[in-house]
Coordinates of C-alpha atoms in Angstrom, one line a residue:
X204 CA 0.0 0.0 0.0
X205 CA 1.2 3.2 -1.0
X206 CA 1.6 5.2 2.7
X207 CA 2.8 8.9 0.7
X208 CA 2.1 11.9 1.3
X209 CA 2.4 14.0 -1.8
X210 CA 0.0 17.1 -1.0
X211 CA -2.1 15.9 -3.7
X212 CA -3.9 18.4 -6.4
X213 CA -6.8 19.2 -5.2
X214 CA -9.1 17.7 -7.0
X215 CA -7.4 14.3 -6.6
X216 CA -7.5 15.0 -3.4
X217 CA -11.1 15.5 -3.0
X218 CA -12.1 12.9 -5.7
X219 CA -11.0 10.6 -2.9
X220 CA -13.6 11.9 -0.3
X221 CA -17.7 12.0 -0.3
X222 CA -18.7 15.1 1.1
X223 CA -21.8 15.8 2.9
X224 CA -23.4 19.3 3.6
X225 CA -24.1 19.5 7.6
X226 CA -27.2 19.8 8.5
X227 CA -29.1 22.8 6.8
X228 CA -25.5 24.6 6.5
X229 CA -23.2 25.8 3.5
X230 CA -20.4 23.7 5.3
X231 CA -19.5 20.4 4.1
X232 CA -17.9 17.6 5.7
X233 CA -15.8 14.5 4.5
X234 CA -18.5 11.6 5.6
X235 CA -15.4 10.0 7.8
X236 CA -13.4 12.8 9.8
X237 CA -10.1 12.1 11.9
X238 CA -10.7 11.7 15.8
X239 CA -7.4 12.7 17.9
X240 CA -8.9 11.2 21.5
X241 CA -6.4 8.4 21.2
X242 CA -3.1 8.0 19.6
X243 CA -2.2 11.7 19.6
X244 CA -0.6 12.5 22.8
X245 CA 2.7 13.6 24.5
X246 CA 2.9 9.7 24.7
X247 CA 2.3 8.7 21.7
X248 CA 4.9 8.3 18.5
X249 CA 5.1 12.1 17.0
X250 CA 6.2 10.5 13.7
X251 CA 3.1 7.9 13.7
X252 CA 0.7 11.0 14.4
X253 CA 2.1 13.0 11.8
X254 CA 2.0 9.7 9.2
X255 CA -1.6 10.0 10.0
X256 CA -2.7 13.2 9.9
X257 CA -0.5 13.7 6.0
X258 CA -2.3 10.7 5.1
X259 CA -5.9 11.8 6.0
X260 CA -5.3 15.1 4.4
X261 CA -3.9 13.2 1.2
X262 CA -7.2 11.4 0.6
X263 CA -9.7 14.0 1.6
X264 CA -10.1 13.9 5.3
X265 CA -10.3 17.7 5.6
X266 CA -12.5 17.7 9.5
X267 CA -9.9 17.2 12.2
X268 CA -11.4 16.5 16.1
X269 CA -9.9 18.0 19.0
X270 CA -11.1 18.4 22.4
X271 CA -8.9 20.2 24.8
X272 CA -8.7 17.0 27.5
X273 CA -7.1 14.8 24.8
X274 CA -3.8 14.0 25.2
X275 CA -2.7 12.1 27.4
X276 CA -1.5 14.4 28.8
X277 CA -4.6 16.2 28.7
X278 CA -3.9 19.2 25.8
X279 CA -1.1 17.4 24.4
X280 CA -3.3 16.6 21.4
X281 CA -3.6 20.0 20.3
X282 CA -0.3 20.7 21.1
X283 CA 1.1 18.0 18.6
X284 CA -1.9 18.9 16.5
X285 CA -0.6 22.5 16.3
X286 CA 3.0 21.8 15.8
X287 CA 2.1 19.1 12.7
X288 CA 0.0 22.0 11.3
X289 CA 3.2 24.3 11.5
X290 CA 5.7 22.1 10.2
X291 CA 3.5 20.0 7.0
X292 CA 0.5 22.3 6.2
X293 CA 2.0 25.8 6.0
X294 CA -0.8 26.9 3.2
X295 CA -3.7 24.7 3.7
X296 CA -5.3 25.9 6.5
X297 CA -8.3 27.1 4.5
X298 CA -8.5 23.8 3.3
X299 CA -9.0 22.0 6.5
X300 CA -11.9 21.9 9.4
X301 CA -10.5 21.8 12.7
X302 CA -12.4 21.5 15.8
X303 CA -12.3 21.3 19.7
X304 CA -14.5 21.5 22.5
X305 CA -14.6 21.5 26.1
X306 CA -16.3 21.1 29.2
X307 CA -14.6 18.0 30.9
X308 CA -12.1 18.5 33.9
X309 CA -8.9 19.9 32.3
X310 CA -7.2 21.3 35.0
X311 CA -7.1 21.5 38.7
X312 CA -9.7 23.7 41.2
X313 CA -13.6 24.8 40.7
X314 CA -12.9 26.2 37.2
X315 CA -10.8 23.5 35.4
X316 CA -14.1 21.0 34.3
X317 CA -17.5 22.5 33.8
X318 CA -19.3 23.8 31.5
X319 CA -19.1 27.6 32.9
X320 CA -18.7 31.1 31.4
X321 CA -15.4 30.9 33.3
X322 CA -14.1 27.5 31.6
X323 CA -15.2 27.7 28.0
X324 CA -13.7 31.0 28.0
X325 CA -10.5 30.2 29.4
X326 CA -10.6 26.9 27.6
X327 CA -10.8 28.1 24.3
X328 CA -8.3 30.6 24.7
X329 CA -5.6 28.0 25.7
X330 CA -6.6 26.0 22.6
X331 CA -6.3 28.8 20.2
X332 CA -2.6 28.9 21.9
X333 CA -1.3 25.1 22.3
X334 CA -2.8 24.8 18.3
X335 CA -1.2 28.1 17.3
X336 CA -4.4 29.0 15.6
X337 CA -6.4 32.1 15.1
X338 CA -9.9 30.7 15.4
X339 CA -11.5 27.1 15.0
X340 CA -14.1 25.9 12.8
X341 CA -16.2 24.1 15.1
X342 CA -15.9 24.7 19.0
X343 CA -18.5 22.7 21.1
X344 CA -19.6 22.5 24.5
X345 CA -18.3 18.9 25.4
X346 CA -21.4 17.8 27.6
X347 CA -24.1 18.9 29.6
X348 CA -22.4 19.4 33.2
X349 CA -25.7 19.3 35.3
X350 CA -25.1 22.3 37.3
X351 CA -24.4 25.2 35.0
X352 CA -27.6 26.6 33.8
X353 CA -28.0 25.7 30.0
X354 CA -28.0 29.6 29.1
X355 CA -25.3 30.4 30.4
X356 CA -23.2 27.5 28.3
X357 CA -25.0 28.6 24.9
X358 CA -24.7 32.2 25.4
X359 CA -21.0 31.6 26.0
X360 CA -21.0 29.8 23.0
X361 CA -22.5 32.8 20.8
X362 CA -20.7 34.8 22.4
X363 CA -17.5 32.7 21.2
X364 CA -18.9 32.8 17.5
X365 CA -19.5 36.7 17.8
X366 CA -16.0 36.9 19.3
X367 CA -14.4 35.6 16.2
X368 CA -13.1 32.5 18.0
X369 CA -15.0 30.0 16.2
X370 CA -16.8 30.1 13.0
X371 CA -19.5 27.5 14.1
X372 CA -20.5 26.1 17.4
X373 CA -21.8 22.6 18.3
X374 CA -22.8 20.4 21.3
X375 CA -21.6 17.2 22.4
X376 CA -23.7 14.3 24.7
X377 CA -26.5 16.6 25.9
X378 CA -29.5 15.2 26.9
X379 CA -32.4 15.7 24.7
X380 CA -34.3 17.9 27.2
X381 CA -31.2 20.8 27.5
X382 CA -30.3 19.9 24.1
X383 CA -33.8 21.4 23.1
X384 CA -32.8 24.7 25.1
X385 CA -29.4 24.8 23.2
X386 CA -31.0 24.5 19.6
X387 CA -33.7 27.4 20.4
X388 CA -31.2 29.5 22.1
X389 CA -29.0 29.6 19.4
X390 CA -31.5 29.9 16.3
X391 CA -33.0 32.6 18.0
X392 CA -29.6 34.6 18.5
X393 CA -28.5 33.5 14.7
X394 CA -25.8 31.7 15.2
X395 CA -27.5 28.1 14.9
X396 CA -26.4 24.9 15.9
X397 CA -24.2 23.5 13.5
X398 CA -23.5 20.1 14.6
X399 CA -24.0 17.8 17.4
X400 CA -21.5 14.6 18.2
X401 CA -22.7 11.8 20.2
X402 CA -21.9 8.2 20.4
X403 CA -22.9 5.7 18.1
X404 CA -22.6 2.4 16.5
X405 CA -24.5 -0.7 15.9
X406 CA -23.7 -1.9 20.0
X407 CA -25.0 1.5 20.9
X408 CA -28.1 2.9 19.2
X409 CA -29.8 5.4 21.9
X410 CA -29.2 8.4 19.9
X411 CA -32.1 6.9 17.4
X412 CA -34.4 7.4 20.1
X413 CA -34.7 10.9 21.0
X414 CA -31.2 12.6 19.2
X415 CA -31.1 12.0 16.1
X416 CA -34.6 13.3 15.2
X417 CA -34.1 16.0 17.3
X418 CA -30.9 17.5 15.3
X419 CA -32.4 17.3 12.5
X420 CA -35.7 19.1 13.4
X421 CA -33.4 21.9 14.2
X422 CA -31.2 21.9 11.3
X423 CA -28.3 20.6 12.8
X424 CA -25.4 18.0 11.8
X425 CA -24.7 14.9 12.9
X426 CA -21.4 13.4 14.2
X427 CA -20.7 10.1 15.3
X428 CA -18.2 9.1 17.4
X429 CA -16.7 5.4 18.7
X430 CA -18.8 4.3 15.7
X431 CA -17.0 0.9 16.2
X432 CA -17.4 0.3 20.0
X433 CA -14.0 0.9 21.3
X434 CA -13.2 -2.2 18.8
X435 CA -15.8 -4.2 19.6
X436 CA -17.1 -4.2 15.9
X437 CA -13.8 -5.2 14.5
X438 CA -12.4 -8.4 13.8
X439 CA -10.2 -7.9 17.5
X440 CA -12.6 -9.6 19.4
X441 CA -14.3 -12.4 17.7
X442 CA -12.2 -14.7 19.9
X443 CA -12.7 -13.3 23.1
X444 CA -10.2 -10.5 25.0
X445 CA -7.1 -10.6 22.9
X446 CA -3.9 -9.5 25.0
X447 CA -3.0 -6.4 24.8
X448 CA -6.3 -5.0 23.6
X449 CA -7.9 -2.2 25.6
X450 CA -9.8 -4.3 27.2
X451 CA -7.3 -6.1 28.8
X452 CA -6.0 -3.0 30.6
X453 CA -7.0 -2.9 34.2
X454 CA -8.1 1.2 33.3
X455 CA -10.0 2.5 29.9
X456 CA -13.0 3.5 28.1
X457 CA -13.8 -0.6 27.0
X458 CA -14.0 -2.5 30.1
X459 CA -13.7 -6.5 30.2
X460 CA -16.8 -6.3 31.4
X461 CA -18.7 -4.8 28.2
X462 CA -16.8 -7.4 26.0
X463 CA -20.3 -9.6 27.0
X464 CA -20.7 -13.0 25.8
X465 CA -23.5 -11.9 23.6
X466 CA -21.5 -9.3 21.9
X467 CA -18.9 -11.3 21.0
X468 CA -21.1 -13.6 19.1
X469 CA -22.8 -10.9 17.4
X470 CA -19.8 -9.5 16.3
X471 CA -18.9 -12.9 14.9
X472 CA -22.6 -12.7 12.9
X473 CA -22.0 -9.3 11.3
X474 CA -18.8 -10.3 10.5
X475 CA -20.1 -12.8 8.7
X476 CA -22.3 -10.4 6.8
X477 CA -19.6 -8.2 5.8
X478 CA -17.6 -11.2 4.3
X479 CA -20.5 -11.8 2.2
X480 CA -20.5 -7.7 1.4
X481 CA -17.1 -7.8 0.2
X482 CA -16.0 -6.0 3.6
X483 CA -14.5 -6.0 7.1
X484 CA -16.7 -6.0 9.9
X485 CA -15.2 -2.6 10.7
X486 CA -16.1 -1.1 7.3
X487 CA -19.4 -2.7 7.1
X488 CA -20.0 -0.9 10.6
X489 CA -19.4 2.2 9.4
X490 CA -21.5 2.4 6.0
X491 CA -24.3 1.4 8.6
X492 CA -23.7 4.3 10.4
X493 CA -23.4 6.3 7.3
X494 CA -27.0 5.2 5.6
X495 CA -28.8 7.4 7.8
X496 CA -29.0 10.7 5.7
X497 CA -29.0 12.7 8.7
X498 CA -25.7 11.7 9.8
X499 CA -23.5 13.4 8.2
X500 CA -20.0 12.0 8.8
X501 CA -18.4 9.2 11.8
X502 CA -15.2 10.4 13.6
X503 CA -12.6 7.5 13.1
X504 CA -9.6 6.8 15.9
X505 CA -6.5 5.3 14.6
X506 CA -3.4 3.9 16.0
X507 CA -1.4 3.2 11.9
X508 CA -1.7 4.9 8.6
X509 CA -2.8 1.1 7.6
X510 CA -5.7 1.3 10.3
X511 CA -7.3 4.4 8.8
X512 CA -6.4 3.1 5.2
X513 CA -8.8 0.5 6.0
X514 CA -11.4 2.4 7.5
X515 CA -11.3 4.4 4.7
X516 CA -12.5 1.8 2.6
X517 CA -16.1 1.6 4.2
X518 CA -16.5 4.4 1.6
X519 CA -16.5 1.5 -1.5
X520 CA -19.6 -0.2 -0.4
X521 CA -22.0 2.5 1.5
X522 CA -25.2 0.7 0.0
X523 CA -27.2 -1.8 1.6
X524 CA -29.7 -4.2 0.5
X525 CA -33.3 -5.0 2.6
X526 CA -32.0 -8.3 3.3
X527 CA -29.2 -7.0 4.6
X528 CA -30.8 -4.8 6.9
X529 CA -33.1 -6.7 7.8
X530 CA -30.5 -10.2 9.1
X531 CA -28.6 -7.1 10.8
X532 CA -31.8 -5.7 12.7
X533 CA -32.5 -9.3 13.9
X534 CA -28.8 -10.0 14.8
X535 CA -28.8 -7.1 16.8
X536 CA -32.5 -7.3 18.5
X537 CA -31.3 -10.7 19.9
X538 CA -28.3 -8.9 21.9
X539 CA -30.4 -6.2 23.9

């Protein structure tokens, strides 16, 4: 496989990438965008990062996630974000949609984790600096803290927009109930709601619910994230906890516990659909995600070049046929 990075014509570069508009917005989005939560800290291998990130660009990634907790350490992320920018992509910045969020603890004291005036504020501002930016495309409100009155986080949010410090603003993991506040708050100042993130995959489907309808009542995008279940829908797990795997750490977001008997062997069904499809269980999972026309793209980790080569090719089979749909529906009823 051909790992280059060439900085590509443009319109090679973007005849590799589907593009999407978000929501009822001018702004499109490549249908899979590059996640930095894992892989792009002060820990990680800068050279592995920076493989990654040349590579998305080079086949039309152009939406880069960023929160400012990622790391570890926490802001390390866009600190290695910032310096790749700086030393490959003098130029292209235009080119590219960058975002980060926050909202989650950060740093120590009553100020460093909620969703306050106070800590969007400050948060942003330190982003802008550890990226080297001047603004970002898409700033969110990482979650719905529970104490901060909902106004008080969306007018900050405006306010950011107004400030010149983000172009467009979005929300992350709000419940449907304050995300309802957020979407009529900011219509009514004009600065709508231009995307919202949550989880979702096959293993995890309670954005269908309530979320999903209620973005796009209100015009907003939709961004999935851990659209393969922390690995689960890969071919990782088919054989139980594999060593090493993050769920054999003692600390992580995928618990031993989650890898459940009954997911395993579901995972080993939809595999077997995807062979049949001409795919990866990984791929197949995220054209599923991607047949709903109101998402508009999933936010891929990756640890290699190789592993976001191959999640790059769920874009070669997006369709899917009744029967399919149907054998998956029934695959998955029997798990809940």
């Amino acid at each position: 496989m051909d790992n280059s990075f060439t900085y590509q014509p443009a319109t090679d570069r973007y005849n590799r990438m589907q593009y999407k508009y978000c929501g009822k917005s001018g702004l499109q989005l490549p249908l899979i965008s590059l996640g930095l939560w894992h892989n792009f800290g002060s820990v990680d291998d800068f050279t592995v990062a920076t493989d990654m990130i040349k590579y998305a660009f080079d086949r039309g990634i152009t939406h880069f996630d960023l929160a400012n907790n990622y790391g570890p350490v926490p802001g390390s992320a866009e600190t290695n974000f910032g310096r790749i920018l700086k030393e490959n992509f003098q130029g292209y910045r235009d080119e590219m949609i960058i975002s980060s969020k926050a909202g989650h603890e950060m740093w120590a004291g009553p100020y460093g984790g909620n969703s306050s005036r106070k800590n969007l504020m400050a948060s942003i501002n330190q982003s802008l600096r550890r990226t080297g930016l001047e603004y970002f495309d898409i700033f969110y409100s990482h979650r719905y803290d529970g104490v901060t009155p909902i106004e008080e986080t969306i007018q900050t949010l405006i306010d950011i927009v107004k400030q010149g410090k983000a172009l467009y603003i979005g929300i992350s993991k709000y419940p449907p109930e304050q995300a309802r506040i957020a979407y009529e708050m900011m219509t009514k100042a004009g600065v709508p709601c231009l995307i919202s993130q949550y989880r979702y995959s096959m293993f995890d489907r309670a954005v269908e619910a309530e979320t999903l309808p209620l973005a796009a009542e209100y015009g907003s995008g939709f961004i999935a994230f851990s659209p393969l279940a922390q690995g689960l829908l890969t071919d990782k797990y088919l054989n139980g906890i594999p060593e090493g795997s993050r769920a054999a750490r003692s600390s992580g977001f995928l618990q031993r516990s989650q890898v459940t008997p009954e997911k395993i062997e579901a995972a080993r069904q939809l595999n077997e659909i995807a062979r049949l499809r001409g795919q990866t269980l990984a791929e197949m999972a995220l054209a599923w995600i991607l047949k709903d026309e109101r998402v508009t793209s999933v936010i891929v980790g990756a640890s290699s070049v190789n592993q976001l080569a191959d999640n790059l090719k769920a874009l070669e089979h997006l369709d899917f046929t009744p029967d399919d749909l149907a054998e998956i529906e029934q695959i998955l009823a029997r798990m809940i």
